[in-house]
PDB file of C-alpha atoms in Angstrom:
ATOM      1  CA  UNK A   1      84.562  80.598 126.036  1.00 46.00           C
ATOM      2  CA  UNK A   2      83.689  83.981 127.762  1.00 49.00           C
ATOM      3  CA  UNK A   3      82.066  85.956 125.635  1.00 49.00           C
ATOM      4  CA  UNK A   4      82.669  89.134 127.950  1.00 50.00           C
ATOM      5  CA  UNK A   5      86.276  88.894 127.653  1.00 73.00           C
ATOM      6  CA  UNK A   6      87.468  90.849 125.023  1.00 91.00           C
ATOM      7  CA  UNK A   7      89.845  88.620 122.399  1.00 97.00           C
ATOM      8  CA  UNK A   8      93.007  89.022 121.276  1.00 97.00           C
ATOM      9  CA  UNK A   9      91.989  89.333 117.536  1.00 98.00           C
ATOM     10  CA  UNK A  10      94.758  88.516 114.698  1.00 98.00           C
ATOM     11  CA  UNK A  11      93.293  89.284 111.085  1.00 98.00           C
ATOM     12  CA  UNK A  12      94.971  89.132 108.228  1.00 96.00           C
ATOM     13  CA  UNK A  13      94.142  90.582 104.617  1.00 95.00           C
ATOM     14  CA  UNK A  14      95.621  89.203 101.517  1.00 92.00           C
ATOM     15  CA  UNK A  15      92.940  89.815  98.724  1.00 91.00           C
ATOM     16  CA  UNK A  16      94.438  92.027  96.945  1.00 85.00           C
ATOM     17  CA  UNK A  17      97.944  93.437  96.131  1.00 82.00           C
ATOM     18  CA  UNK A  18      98.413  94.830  99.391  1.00 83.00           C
ATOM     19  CA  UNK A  19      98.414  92.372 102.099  1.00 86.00           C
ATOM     20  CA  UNK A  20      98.280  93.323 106.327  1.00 93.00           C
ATOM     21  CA  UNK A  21      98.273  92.007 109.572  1.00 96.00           C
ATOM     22  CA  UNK A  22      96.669  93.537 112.724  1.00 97.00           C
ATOM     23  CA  UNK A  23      96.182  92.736 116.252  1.00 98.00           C
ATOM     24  CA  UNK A  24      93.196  94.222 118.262  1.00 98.00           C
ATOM     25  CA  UNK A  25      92.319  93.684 121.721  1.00 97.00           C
ATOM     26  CA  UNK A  26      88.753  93.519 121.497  1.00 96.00           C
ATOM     27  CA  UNK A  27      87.928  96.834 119.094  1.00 95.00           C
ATOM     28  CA  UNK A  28      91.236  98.358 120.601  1.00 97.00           C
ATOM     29  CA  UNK A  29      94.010  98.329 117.739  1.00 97.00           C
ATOM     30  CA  UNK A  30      97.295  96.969 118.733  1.00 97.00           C
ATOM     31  CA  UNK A  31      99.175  97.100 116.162  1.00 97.00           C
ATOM     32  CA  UNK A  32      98.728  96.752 111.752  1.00 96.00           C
ATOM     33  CA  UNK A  33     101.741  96.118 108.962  1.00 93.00           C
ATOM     34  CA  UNK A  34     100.193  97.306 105.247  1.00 91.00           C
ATOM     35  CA  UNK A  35     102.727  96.527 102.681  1.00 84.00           C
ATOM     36  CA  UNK A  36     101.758  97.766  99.317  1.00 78.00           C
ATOM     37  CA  UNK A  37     104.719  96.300  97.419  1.00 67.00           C
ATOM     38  CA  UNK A  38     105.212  94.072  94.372  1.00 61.00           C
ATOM     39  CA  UNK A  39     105.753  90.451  96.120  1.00 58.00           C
ATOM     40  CA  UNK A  40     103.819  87.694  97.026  1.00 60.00           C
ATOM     41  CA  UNK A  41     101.950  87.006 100.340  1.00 60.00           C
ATOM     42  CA  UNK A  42     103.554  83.923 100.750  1.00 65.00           C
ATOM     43  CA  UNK A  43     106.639  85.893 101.574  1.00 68.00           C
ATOM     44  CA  UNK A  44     105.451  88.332 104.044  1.00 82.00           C
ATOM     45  CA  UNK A  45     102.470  87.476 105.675  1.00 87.00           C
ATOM     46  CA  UNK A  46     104.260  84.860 108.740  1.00 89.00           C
ATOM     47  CA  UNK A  47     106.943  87.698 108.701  1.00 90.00           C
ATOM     48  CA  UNK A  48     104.784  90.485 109.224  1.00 92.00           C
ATOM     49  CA  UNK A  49     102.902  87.993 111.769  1.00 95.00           C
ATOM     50  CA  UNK A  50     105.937  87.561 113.699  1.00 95.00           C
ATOM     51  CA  UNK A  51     106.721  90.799 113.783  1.00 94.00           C
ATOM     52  CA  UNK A  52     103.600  92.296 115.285  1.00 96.00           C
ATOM     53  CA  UNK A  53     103.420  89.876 117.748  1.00 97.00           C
ATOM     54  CA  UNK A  54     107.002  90.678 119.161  1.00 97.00           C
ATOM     55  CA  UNK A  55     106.245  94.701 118.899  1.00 95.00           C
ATOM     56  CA  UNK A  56     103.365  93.939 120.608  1.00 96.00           C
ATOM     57  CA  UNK A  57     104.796  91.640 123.437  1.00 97.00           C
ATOM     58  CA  UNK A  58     102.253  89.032 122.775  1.00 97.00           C
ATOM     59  CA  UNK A  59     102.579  85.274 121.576  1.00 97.00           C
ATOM     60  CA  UNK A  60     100.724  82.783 119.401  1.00 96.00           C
ATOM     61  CA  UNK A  61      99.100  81.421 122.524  1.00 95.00           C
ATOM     62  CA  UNK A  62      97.436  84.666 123.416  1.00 97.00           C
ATOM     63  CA  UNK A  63      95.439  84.692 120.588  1.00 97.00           C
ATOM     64  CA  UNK A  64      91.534  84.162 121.383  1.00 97.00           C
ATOM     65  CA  UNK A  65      90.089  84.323 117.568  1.00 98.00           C
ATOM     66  CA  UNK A  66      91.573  84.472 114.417  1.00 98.00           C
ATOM     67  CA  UNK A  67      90.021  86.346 110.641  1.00 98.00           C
ATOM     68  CA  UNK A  68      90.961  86.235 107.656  1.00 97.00           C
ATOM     69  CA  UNK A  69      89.550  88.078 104.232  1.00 96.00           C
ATOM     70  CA  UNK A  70      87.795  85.365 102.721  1.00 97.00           C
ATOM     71  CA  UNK A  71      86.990  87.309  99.180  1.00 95.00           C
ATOM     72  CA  UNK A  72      86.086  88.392  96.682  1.00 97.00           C
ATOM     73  CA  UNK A  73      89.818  89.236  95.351  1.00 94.00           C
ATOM     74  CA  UNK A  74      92.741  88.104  94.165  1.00 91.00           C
ATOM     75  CA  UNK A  75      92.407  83.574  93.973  1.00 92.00           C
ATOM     76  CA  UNK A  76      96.136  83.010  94.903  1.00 90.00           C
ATOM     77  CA  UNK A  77      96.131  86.011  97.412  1.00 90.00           C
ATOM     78  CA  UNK A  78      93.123  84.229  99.248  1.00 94.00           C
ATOM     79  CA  UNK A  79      94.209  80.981  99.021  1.00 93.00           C
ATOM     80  CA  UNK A  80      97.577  82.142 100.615  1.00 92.00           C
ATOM     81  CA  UNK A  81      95.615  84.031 103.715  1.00 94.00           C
ATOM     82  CA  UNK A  82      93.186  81.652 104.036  1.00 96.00           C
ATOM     83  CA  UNK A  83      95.734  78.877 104.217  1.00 95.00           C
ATOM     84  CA  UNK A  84      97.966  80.555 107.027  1.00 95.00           C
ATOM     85  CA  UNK A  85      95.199  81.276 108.907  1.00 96.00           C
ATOM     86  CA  UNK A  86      93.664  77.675 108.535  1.00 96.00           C
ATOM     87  CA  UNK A  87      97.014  76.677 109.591  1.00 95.00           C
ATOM     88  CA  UNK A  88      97.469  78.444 112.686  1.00 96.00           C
ATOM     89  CA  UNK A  89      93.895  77.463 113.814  1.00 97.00           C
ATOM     90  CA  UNK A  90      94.533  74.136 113.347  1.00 95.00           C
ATOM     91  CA  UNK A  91      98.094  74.390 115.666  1.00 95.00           C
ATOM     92  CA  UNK A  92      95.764  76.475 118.178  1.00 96.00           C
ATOM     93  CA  UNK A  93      93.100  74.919 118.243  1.00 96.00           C
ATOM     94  CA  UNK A  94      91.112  78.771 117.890  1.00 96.00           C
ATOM     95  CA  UNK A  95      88.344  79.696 116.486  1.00 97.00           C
ATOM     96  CA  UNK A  96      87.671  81.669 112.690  1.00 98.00           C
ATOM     97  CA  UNK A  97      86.192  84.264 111.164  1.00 97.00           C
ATOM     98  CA  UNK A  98      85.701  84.569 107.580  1.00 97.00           C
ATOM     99  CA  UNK A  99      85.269  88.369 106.496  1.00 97.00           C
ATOM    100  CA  UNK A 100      83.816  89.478 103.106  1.00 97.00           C
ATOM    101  CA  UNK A 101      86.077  92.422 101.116  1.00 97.00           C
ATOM    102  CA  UNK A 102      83.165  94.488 100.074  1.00 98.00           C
ATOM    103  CA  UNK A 103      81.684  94.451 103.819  1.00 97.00           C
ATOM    104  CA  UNK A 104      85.319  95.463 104.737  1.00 97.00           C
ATOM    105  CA  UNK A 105      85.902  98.785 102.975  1.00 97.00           C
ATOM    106  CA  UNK A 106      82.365  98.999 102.871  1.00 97.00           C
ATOM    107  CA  UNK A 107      82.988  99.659 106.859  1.00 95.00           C
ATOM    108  CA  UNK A 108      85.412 102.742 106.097  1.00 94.00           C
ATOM    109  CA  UNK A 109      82.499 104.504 104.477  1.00 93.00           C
ATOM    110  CA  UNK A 110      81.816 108.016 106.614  1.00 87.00           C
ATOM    111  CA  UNK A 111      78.241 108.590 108.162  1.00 83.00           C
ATOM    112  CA  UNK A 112      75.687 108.405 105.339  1.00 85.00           C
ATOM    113  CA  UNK A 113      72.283 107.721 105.021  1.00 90.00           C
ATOM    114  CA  UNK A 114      72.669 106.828 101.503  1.00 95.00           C
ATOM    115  CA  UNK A 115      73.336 102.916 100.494  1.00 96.00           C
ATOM    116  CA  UNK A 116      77.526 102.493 100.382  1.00 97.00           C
ATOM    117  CA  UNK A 117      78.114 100.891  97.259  1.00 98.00           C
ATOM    118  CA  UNK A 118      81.643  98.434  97.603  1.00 98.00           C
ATOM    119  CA  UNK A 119      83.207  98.729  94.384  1.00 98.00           C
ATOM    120  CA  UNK A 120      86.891  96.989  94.003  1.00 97.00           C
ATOM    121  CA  UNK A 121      89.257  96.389  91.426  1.00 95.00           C
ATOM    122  CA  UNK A 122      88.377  92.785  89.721  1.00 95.00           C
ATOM    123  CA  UNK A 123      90.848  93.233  86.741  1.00 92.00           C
ATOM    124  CA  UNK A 124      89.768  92.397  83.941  1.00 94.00           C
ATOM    125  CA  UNK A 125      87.966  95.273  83.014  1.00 96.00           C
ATOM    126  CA  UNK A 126      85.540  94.412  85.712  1.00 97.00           C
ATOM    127  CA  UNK A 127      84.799  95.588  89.362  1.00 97.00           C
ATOM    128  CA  UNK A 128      83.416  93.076  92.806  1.00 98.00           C
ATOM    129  CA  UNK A 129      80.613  95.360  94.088  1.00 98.00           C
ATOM    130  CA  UNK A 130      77.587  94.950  96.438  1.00 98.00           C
ATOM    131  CA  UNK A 131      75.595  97.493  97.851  1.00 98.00           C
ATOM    132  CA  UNK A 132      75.008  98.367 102.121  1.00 97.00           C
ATOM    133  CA  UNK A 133      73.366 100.508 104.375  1.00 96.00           C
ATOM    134  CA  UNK A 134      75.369 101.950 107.212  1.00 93.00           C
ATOM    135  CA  UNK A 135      74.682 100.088 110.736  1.00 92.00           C
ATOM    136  CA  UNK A 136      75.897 100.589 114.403  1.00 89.00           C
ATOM    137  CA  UNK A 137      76.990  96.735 113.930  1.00 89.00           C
ATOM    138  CA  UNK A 138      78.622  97.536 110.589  1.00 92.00           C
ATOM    139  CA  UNK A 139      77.343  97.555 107.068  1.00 95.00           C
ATOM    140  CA  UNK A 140      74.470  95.467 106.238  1.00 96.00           C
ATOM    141  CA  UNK A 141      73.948  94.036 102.438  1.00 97.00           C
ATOM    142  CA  UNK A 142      71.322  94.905 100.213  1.00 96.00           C
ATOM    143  CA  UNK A 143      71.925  92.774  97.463  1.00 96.00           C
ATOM    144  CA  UNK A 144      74.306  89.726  96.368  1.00 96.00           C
ATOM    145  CA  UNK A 145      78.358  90.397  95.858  1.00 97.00           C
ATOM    146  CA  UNK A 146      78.763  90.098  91.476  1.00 96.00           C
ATOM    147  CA  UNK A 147      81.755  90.611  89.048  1.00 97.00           C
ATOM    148  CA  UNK A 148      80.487  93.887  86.658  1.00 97.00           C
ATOM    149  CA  UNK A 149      82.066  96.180  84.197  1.00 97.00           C
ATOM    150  CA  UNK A 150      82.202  99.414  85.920  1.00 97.00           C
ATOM    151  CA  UNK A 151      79.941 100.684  83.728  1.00 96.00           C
ATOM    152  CA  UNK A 152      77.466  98.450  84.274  1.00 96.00           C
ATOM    153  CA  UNK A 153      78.006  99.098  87.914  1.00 96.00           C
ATOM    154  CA  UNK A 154      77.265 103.053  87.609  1.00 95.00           C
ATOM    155  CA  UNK A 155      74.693 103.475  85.260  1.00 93.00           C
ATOM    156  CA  UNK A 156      72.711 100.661  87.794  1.00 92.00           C
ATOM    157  CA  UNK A 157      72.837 103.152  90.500  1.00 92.00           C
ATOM    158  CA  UNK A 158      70.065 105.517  89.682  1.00 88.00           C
ATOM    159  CA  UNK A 159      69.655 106.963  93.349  1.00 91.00           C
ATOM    160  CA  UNK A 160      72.431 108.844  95.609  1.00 94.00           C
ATOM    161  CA  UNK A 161      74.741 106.288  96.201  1.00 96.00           C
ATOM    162  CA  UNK A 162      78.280 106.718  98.213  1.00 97.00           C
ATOM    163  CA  UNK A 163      80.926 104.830  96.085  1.00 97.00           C
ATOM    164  CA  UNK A 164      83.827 103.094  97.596  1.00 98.00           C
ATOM    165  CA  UNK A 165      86.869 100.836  97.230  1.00 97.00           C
ATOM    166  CA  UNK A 166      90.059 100.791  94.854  1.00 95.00           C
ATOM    167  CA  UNK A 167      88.189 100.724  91.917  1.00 96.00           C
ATOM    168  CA  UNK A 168      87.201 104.150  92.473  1.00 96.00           C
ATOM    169  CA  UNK A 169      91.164 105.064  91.867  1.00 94.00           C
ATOM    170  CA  UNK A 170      91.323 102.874  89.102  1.00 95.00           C
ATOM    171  CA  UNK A 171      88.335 103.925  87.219  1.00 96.00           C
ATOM    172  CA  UNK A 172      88.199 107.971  88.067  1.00 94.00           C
ATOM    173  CA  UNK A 173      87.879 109.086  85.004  1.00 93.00           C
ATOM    174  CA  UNK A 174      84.893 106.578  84.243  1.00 95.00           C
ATOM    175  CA  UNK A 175      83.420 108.153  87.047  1.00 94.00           C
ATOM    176  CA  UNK A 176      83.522 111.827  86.380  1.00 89.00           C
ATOM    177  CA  UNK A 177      82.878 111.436  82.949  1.00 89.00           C
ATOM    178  CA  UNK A 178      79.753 109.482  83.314  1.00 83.00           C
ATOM    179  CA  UNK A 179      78.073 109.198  86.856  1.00 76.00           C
ATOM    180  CA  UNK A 180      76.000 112.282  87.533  1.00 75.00           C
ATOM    181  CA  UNK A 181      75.270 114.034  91.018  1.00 83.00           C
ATOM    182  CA  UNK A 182      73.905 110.545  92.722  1.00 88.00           C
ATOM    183  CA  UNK A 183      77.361 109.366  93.103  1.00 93.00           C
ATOM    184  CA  UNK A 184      79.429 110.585  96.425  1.00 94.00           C
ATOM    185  CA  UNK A 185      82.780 110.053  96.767  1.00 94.00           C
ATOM    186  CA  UNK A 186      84.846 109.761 100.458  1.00 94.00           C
ATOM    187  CA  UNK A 187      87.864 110.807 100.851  1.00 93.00           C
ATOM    188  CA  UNK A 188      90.643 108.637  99.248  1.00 92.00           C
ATOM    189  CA  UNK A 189      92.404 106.922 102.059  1.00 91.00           C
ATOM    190  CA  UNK A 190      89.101 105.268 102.156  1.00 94.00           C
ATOM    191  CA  UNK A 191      89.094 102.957  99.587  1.00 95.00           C
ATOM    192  CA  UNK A 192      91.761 101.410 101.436  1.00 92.00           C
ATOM    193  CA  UNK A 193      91.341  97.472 102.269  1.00 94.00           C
ATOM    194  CA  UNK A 194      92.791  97.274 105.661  1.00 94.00           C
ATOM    195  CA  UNK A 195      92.764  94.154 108.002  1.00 96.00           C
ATOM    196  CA  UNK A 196      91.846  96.048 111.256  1.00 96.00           C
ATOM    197  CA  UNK A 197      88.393  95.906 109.525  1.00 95.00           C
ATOM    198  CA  UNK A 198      88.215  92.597 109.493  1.00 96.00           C
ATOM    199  CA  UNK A 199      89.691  92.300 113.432  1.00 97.00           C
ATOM    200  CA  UNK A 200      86.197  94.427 113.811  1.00 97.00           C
ATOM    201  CA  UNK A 201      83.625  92.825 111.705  1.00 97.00           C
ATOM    202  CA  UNK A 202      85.293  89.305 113.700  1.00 97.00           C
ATOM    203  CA  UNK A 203      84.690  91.003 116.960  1.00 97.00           C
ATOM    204  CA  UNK A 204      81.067  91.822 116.322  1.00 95.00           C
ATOM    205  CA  UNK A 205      80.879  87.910 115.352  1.00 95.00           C
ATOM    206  CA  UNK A 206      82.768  86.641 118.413  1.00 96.00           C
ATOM    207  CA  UNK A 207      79.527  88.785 120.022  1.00 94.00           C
ATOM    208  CA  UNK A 208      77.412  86.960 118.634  1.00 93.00           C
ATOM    209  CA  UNK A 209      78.846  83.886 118.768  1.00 93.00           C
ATOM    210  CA  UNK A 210      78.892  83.652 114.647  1.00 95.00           C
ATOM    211  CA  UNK A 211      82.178  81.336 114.632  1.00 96.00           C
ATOM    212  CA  UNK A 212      83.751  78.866 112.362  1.00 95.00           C
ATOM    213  CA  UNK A 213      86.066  76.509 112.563  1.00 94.00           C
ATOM    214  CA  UNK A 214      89.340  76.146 110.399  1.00 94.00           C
ATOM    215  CA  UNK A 215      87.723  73.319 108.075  1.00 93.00           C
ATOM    216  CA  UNK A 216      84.713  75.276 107.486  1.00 94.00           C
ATOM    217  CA  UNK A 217      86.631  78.521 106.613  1.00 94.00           C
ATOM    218  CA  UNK A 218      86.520  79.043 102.370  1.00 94.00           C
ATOM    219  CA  UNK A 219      86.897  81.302  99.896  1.00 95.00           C
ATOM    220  CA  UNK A 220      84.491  83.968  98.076  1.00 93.00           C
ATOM    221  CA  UNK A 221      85.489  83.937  94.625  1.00 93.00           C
ATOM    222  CA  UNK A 222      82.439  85.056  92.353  1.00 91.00           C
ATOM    223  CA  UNK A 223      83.690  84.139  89.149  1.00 80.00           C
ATOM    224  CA  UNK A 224      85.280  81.079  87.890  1.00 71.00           C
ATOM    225  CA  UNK A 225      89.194  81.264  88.293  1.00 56.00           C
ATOM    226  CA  UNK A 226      91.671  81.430  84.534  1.00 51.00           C
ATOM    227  CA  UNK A 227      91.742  77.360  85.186  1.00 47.00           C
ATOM    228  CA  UNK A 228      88.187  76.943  85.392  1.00 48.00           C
ATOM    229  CA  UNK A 229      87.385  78.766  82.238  1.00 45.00           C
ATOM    230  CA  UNK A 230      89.825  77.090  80.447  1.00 48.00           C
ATOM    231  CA  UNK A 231      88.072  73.646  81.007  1.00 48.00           C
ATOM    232  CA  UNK A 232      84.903  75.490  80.278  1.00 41.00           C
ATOM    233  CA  UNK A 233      86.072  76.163  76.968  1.00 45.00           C
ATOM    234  CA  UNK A 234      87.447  73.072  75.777  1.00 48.00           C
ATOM    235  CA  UNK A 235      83.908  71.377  76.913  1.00 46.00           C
TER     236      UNK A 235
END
């Protein structure tokens, strides 16, 4: 494989209600579908996959790497990504790239010297969050990805801290009302999950040569899924 080429990148994004597809020539952008709509990613995703790839006059067999969110977010969102992807790789024969969710929006932070802090929608009452510091290669972690109440989340961050991700929109008020001055907040088209992140955080591990192959590619879920806790309780 020449690793001076640039690849024909296809990424998808399913962990969370809005699902996308992009293609990226190297760090060039191609083309992206974002759907936020109420139905399942099991209906779209090949669609929106076919589609791209006829807008953008390539085919299945000019893809070089495929990505693929790998969590945390929504179980049955990831398992359908992760599944299409391992799929495809499989027919291929292409290399993966697993991408976490909190490095992804994580990456749409503006210029800061502050620590980014990812911090999306869980449900539950809860948020995924991990904190980063900005890098020329993309956001670097600083501690472990958890589940938290939101709460939790901001009265932990006791210096100036740059706060991003849809839980931001979801838990606003929580915000104003309780996090003092440490807490920036981007603009909000930034709390956006979009998978042209994760065509860019693959790239940088096509670079370094940080691949995977379809068996190896898994999900990130953090906490145990409804099933799981069910058996938990009945132990």
């Amino acid at each position: 494989m020449d690793t001076l080429a640039e690849p024909n990148i296809l990424a998808l994004d399913s962990a969370s209600l809005t699902g996308s597809v992009a293609l990226c020539s190297g760090t060039t952008l191609v083309a992206e579908s974002l759907l936020n709509v109420r139905s399942t990613h099991s209906e779209r995703l090949l669609q929106q996959i076919d589609l791209l790839l006829s807008e953008a006059g390539w085919t299945l067999g000019d893809l070089d790497l495929l990505a693929v969110t790998t969590g945390p977010g929504s179980f049955t969102g990831l398992r359908i990504g992760i599944a299409t992807v391992k799929g495809l790789a499989q027919v291929l024969g292409k290399p993966v790239v697993g991408v976490s969710s909190l490095q992804m929006v994580a990456l749409n932070a503006p210029a800061v010297s502050v620590p980014i802090c990812a911090f999306l929608d869980a449900r539950k009452k809860e948020v995924y969050t991990q904190q980063f510091e900005a890098s020329p290669g993309g956001p670097v972690p600083l501690d472990e990805a958890k589940v938290l109440p939101p709460a939790d989340v901001l009265r932990s961050l006791t210096d100036r801290t740059l706060l991003i991700g849809d839980g931001v929109l979801q838990y606003r008020q929580l915000i104003e009302t309780t996090a003092g001055d440490n807490i920036l907040l981007p603009w909000d088209t930034a709390h956006q999950l979009r998978s042209s992140q994760a065509a860019w955080l693959a790239h940088r591990r096509w670079l370094n040569q940080d691949l995977s192959t379809a068996a190896e590619l898994l999900p990130t879920y953090i906490r145990p899924s409804d099933a799981e806790l069910g058996k938990m309780k009945k132990v």
